[in-house]
PDB file of C-alpha atoms in Angstrom:
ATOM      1  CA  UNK V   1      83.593 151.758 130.908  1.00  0.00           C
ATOM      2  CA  UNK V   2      81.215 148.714 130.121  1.00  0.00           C
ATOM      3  CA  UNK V   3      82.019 145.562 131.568  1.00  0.00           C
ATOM      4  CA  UNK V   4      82.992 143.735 128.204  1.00  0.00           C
ATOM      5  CA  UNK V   5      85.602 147.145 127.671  1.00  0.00           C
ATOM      6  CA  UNK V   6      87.003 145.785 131.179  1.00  0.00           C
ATOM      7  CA  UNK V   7      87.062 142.637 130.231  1.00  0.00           C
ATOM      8  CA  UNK V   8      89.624 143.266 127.179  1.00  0.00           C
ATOM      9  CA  UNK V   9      92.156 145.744 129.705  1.00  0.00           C
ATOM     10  CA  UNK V  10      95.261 144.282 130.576  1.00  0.00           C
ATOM     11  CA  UNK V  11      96.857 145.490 134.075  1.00  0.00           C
ATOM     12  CA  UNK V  12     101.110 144.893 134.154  1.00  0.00           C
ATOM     13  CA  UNK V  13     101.952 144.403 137.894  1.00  0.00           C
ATOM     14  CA  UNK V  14     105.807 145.223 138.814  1.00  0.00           C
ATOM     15  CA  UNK V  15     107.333 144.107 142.719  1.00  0.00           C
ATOM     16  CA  UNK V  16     110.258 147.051 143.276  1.00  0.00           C
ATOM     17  CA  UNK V  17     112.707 147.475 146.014  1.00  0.00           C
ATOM     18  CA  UNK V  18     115.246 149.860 145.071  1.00  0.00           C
ATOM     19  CA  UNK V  19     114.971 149.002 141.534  1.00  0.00           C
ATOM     20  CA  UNK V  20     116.126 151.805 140.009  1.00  0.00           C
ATOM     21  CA  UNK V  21     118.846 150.569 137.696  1.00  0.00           C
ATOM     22  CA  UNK V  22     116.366 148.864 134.784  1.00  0.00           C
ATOM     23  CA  UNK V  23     112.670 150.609 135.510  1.00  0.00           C
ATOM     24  CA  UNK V  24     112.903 153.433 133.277  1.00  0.00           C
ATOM     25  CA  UNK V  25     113.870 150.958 130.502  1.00  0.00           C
ATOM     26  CA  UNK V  26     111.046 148.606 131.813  1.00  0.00           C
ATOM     27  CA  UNK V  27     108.490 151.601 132.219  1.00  0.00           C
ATOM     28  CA  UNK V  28     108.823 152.341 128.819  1.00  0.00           C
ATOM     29  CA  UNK V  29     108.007 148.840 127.411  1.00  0.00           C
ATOM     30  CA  UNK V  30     104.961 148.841 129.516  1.00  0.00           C
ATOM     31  CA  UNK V  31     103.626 152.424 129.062  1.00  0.00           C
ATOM     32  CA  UNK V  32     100.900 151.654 126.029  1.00  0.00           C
ATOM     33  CA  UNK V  33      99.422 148.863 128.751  1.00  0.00           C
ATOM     34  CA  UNK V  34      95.656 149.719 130.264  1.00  0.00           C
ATOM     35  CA  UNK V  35      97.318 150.214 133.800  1.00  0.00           C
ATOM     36  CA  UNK V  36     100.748 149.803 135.177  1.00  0.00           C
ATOM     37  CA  UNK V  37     100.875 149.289 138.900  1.00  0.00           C
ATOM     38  CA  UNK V  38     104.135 149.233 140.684  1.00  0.00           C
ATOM     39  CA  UNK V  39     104.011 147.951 143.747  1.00  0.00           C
ATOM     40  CA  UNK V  40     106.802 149.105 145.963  1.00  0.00           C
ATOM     41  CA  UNK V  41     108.779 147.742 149.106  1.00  0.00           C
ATOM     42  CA  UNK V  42     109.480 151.106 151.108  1.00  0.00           C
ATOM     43  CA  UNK V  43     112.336 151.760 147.997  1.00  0.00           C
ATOM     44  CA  UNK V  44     115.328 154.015 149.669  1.00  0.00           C
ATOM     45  CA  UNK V  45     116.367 154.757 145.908  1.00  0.00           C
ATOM     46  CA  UNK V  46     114.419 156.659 142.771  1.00  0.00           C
ATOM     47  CA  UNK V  47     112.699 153.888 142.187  1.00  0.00           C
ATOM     48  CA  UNK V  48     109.165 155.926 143.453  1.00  0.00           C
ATOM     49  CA  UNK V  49     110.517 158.803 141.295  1.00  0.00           C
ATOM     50  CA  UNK V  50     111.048 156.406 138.364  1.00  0.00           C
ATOM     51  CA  UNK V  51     107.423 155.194 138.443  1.00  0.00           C
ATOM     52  CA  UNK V  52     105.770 158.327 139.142  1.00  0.00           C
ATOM     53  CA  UNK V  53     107.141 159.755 136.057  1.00  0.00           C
ATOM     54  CA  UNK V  54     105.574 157.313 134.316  1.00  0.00           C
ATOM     55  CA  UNK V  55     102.264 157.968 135.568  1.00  0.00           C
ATOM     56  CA  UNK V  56     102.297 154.529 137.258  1.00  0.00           C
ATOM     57  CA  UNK V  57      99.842 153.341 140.157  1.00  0.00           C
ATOM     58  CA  UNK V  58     102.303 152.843 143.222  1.00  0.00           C
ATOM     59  CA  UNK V  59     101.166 150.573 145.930  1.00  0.00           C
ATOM     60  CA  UNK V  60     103.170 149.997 148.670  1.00  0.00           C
ATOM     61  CA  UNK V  61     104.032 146.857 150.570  1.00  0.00           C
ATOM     62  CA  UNK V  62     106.133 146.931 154.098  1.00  0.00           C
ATOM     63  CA  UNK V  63     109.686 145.553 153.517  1.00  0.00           C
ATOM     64  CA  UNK V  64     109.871 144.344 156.930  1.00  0.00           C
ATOM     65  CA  UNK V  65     112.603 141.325 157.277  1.00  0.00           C
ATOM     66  CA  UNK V  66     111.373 140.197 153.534  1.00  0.00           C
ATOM     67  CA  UNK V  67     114.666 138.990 151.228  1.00  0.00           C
ATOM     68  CA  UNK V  68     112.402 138.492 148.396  1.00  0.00           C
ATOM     69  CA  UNK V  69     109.322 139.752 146.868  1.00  0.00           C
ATOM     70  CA  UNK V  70     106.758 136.313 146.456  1.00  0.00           C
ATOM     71  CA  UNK V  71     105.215 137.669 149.834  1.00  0.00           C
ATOM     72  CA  UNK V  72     104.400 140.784 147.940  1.00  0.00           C
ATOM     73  CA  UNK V  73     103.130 139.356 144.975  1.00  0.00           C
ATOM     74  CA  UNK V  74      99.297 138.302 146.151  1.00  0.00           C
ATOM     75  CA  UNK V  75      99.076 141.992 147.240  1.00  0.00           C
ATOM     76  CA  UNK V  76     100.531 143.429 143.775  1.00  0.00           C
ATOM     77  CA  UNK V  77      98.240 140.977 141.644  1.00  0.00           C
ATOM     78  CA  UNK V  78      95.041 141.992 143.372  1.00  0.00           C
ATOM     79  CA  UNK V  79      96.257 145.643 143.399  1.00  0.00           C
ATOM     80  CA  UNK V  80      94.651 145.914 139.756  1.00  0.00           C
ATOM     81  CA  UNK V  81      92.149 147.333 138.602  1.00  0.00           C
ATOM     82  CA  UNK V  82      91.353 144.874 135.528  1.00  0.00           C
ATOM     83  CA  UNK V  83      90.685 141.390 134.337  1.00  0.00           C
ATOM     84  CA  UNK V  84      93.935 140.388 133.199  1.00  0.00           C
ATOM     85  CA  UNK V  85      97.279 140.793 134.957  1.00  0.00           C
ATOM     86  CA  UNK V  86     100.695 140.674 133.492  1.00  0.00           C
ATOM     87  CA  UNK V  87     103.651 140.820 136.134  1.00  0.00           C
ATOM     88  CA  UNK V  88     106.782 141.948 134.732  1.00  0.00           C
ATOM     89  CA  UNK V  89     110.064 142.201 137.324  1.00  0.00           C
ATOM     90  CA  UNK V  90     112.167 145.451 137.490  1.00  0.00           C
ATOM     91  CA  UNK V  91     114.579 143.961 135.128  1.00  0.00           C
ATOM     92  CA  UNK V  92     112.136 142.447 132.285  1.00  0.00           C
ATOM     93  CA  UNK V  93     111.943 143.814 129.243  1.00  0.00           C
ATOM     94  CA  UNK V  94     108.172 143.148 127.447  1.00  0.00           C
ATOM     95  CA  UNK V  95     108.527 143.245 123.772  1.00  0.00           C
ATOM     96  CA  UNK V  96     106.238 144.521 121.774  1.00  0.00           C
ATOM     97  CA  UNK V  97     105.635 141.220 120.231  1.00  0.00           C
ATOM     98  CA  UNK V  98     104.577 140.016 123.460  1.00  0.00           C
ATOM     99  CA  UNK V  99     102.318 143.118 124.110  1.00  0.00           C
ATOM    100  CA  UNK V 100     100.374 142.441 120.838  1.00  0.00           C
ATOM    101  CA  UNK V 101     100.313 138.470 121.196  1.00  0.00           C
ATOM    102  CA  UNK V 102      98.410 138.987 124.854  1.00  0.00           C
ATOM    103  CA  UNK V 103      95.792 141.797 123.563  1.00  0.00           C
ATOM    104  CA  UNK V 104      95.034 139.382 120.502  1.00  0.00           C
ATOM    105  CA  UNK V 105      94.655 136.275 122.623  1.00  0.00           C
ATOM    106  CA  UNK V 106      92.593 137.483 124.946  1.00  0.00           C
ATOM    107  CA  UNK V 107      89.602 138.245 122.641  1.00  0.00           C
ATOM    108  CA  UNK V 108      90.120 134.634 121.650  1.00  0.00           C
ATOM    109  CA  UNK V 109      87.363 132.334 122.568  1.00  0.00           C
ATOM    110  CA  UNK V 110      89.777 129.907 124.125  1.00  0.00           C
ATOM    111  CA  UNK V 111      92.063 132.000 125.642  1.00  0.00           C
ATOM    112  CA  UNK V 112      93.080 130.218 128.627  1.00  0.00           C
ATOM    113  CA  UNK V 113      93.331 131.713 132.794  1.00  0.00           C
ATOM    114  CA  UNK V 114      96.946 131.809 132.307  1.00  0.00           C
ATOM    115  CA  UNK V 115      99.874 132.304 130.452  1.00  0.00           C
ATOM    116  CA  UNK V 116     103.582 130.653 130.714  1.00  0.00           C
ATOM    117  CA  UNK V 117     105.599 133.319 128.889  1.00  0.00           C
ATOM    118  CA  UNK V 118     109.031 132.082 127.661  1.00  0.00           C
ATOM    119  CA  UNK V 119     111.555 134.443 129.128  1.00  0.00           C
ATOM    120  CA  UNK V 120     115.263 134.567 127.462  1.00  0.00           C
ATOM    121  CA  UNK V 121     118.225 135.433 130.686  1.00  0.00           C
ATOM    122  CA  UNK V 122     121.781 136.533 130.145  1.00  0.00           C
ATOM    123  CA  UNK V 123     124.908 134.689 131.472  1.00  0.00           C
ATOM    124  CA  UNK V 124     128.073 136.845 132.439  1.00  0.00           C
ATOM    125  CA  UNK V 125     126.251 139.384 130.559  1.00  0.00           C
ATOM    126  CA  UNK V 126     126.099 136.942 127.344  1.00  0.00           C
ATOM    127  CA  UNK V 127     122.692 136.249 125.677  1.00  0.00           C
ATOM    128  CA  UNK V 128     122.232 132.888 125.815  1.00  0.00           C
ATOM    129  CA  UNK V 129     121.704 130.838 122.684  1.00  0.00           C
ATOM    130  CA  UNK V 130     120.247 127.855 122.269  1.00  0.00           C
ATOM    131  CA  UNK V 131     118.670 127.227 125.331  1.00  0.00           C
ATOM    132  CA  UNK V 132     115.330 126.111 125.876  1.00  0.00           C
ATOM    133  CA  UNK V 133     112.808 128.642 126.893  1.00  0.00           C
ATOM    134  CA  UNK V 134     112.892 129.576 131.123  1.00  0.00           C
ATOM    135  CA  UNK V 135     109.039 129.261 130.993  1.00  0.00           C
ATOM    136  CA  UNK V 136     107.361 132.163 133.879  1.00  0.00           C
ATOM    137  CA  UNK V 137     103.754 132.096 134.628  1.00  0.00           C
ATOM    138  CA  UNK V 138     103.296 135.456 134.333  1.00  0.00           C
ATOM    139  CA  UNK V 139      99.988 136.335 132.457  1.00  0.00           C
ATOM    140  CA  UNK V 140      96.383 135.468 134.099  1.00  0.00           C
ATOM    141  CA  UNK V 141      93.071 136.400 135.034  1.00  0.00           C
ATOM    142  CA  UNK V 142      93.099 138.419 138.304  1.00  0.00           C
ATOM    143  CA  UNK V 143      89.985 136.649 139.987  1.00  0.00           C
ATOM    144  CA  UNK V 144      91.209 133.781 142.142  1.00  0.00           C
ATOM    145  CA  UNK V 145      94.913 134.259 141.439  1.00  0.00           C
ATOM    146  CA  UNK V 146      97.454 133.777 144.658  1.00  0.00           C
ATOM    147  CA  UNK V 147     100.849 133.690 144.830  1.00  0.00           C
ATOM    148  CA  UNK V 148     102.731 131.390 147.220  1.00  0.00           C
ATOM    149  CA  UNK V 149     105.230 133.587 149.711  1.00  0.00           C
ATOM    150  CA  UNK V 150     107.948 131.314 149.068  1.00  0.00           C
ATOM    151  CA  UNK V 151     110.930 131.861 146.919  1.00  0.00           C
ATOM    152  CA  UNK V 152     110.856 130.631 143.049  1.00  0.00           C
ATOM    153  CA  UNK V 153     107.304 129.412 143.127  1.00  0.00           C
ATOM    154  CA  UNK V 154     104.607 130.069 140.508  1.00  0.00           C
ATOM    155  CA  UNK V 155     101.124 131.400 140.856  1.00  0.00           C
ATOM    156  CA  UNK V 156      97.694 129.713 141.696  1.00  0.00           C
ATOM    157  CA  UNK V 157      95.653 130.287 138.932  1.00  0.00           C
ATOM    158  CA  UNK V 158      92.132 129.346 138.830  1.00  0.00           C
ATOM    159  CA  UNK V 159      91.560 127.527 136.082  1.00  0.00           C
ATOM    160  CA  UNK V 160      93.223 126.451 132.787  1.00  0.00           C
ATOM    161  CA  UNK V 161      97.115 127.337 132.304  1.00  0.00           C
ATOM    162  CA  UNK V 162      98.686 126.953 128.800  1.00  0.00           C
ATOM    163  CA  UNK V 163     102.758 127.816 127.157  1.00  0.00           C
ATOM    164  CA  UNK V 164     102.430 130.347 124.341  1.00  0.00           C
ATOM    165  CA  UNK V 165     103.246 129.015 121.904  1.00  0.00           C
ATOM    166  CA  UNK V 166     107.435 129.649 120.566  1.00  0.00           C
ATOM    167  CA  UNK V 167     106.811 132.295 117.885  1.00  0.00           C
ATOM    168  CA  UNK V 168     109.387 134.858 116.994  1.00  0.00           C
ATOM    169  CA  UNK V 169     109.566 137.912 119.539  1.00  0.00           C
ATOM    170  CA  UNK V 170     107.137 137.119 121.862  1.00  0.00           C
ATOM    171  CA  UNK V 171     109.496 136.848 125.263  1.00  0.00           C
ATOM    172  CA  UNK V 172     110.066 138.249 127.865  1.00  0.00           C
ATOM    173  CA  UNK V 173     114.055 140.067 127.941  1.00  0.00           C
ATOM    174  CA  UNK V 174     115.597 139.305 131.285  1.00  0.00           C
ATOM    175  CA  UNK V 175     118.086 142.431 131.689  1.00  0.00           C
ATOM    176  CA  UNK V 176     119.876 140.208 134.346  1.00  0.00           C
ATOM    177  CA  UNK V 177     123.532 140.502 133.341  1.00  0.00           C
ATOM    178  CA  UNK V 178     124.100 137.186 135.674  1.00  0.00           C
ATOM    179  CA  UNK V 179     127.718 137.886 136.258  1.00  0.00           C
ATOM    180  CA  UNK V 180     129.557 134.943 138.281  1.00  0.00           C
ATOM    181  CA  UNK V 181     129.956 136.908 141.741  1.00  0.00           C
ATOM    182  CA  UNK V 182     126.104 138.137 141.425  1.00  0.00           C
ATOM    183  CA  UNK V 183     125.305 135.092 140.823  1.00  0.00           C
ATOM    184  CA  UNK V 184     127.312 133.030 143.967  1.00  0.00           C
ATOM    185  CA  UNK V 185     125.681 135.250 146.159  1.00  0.00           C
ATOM    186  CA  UNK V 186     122.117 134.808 144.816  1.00  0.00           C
ATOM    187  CA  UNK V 187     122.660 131.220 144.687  1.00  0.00           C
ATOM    188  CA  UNK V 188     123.474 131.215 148.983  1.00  0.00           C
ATOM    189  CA  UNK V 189     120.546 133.760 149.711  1.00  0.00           C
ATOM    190  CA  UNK V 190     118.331 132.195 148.094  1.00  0.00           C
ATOM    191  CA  UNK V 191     119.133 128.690 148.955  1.00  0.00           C
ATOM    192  CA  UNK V 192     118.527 129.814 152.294  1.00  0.00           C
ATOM    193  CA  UNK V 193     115.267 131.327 151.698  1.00  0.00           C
ATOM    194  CA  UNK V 194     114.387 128.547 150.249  1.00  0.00           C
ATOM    195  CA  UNK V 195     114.786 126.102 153.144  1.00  0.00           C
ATOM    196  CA  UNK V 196     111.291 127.244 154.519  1.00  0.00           C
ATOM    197  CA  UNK V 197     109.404 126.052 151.418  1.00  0.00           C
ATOM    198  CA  UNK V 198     111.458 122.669 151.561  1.00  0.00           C
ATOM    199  CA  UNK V 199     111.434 122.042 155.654  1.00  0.00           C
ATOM    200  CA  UNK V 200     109.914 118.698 155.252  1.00  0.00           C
ATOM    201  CA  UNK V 201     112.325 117.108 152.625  1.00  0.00           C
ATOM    202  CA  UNK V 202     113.796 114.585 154.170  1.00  0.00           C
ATOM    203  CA  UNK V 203     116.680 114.666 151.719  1.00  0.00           C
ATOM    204  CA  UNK V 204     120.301 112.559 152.532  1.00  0.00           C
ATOM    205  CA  UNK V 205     123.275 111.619 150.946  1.00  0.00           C
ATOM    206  CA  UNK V 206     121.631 110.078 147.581  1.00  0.00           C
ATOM    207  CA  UNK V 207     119.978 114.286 146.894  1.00  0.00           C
ATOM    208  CA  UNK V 208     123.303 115.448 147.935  1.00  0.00           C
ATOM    209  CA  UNK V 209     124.879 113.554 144.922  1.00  0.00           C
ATOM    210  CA  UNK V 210     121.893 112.893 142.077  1.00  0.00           C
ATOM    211  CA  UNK V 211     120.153 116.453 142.418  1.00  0.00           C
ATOM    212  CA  UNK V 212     123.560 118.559 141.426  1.00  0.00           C
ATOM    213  CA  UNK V 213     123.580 115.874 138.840  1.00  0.00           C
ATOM    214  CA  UNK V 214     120.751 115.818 137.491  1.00  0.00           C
ATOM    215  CA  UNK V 215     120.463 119.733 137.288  1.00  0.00           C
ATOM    216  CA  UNK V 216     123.811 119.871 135.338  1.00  0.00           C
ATOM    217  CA  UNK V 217     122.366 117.614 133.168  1.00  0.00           C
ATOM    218  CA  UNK V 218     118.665 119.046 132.506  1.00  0.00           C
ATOM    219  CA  UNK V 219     120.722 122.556 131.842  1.00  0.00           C
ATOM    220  CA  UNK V 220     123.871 121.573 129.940  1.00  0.00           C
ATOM    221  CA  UNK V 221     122.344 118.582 127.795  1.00  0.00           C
ATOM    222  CA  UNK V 222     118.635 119.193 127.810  1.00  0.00           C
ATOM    223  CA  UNK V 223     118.386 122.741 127.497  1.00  0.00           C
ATOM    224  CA  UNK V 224     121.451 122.800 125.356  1.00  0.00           C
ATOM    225  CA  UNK V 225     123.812 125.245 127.565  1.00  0.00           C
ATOM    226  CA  UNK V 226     126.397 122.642 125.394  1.00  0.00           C
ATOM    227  CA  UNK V 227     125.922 125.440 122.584  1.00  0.00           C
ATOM    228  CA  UNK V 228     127.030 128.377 124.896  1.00  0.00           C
ATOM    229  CA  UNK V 229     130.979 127.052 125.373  1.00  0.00           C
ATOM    230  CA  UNK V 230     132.500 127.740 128.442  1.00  0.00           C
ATOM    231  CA  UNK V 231     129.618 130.018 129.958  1.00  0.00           C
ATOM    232  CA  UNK V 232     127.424 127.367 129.029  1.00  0.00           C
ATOM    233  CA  UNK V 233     129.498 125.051 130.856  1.00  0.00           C
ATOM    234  CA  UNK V 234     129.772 127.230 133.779  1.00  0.00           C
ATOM    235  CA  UNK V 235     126.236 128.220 133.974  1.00  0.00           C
ATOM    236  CA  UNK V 236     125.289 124.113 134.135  1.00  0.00           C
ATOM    237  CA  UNK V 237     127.818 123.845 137.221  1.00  0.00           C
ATOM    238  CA  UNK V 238     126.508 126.682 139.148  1.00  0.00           C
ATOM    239  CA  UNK V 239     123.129 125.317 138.402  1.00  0.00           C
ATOM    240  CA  UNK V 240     124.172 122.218 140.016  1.00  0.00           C
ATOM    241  CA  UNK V 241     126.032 123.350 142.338  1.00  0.00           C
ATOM    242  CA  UNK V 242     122.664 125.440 143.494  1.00  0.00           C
ATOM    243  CA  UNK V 243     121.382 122.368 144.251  1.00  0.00           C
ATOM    244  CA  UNK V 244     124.099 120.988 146.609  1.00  0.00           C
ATOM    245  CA  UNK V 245     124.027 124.130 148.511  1.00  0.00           C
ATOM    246  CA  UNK V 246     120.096 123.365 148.967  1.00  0.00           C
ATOM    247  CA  UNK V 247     120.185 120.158 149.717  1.00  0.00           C
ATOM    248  CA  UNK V 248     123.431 120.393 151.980  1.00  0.00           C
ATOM    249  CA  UNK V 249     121.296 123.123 154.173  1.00  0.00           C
ATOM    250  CA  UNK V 250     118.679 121.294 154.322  1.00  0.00           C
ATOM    251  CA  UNK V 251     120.732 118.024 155.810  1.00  0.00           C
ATOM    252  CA  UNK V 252     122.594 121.179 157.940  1.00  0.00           C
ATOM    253  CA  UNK V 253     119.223 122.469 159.314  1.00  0.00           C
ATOM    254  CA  UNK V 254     117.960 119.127 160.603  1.00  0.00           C
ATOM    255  CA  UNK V 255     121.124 118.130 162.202  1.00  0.00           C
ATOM    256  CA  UNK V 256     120.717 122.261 163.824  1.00  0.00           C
ATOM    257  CA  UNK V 257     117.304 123.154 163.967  1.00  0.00           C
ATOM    258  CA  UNK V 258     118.118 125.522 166.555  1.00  0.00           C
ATOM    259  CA  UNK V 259     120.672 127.644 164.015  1.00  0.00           C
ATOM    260  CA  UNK V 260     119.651 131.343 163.212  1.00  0.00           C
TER     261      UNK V 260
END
């Protein structure tokens, strides 16, 4: 292969840990890509199974005392073996939309390093309507891309980073069925995953108030969760209350930094 036949192949990058539930659905979205590489955290499930199947590239990435897969994701990205990277989670679907939007834009002379790719979720297992976009950077050149090991953080891409533009189809599918009790206890493991990235915000009684605020806000009003009804309503509180849980650990961890 020449190196301007490289430069047009398009690697999709997948983090698993026992992932089983969604990948063959995921897999098969993916499968007319250049390159699918799944990189796996020591998966006690099918999930190897799954991928082989598909004639996937597995990588593998010690699980260790890891909650989370952003320590993974540097390793994953520069697992490739082309240009362009798109990561895709174990419960994304890539529409074929998408697929053709990325292959076209990339021959583009403008075609920017990277990608935000609007992504639509589910709610107690409800599409959401309405809502504005939950923008991932997701698509980018491999060269010179890192990825923070924190929890909900975004990748360093070298050089220019653009939204796609809101055209019919072209989204990522979260398969996420985001019931309440799911959500609850992703909202306290990840808070407290979180407090590493945050250690040095000195946050006090005015966060604990105006964050939660402010977060109900941006979601219910701004992003129009108003036009969901009650799980609208009740998506906006949790997202709030997401927010007092951070903040409220943080205030905990510097009145106990010796706490496990």
């Amino acid at each position: 292969m020449n190196p301007q036949q490289q430069e047009k192949k398009i690697s999709v990058v997948i983090n698993t840990y026992n992932a089983e539930r969604h990948l063959s659905e995921v897999l098969e979205n993916v499968k007319d890509f250049d390159e699918i590489v799944v990189c796996d955290m020591e998966s006690t499930d099918s999930t190897r199974d799954i991928a082989l199947h598909y004639g996937c590239r597995i990588v593998t990435f010690p699980k260790g005392n890891h909650l989370y897969v952003e320590p993974a994701r540097t390793f994953a990205i520069q697992s490739a073996s082309f240009p362009w990277v798109l990561v895709v989670d174990a419960d994304e679907i890539v529409t074929p939309a998408l697929r053709d939007y990325l292959y076209h834009r990339i021959l583009e002379p403008d075609c920017p390093q990277g990608l935000y790719i609007p992504r639509r979720n589910r709610f107690m297992n409800i599409p959401e309507k309405g809502q504005a976009a939950d923008w991932q950077l997701r698509f980018f050149v491999r060269e010179g891309t890192t990825w923070p090991p924190y929890i909900h953080t975004f990748p360093k891409v070298k050089g220019r980073v653009e939204r796609i533009s809101q055209i019919d189809g072209v989204e990522l599918q979260h398969l996420a069925e985001n019931y309440i009790e799911e959500v609850a206890e992703k909202q306290n493991r990840y808070s407290s995953a979180e407090l590493v990235k945050r250690k040095d915000k000195h946050y006090g009684m005015g966060a604990l108030i105006s964050r939660p605020l402010w977060w109900f806000f941006r979601s219910y009003v701004l992003q129009g969760d108003w036009r969901n009804g009650a799980p609208g309503l009740i998506h906006s509180v949790m997202t709030g209350y997401y927010q007092f849980l951070l903040v409220a650990k943080i205030i905990e961890s510097r009145r106990n930094p010796h706490k496990d």
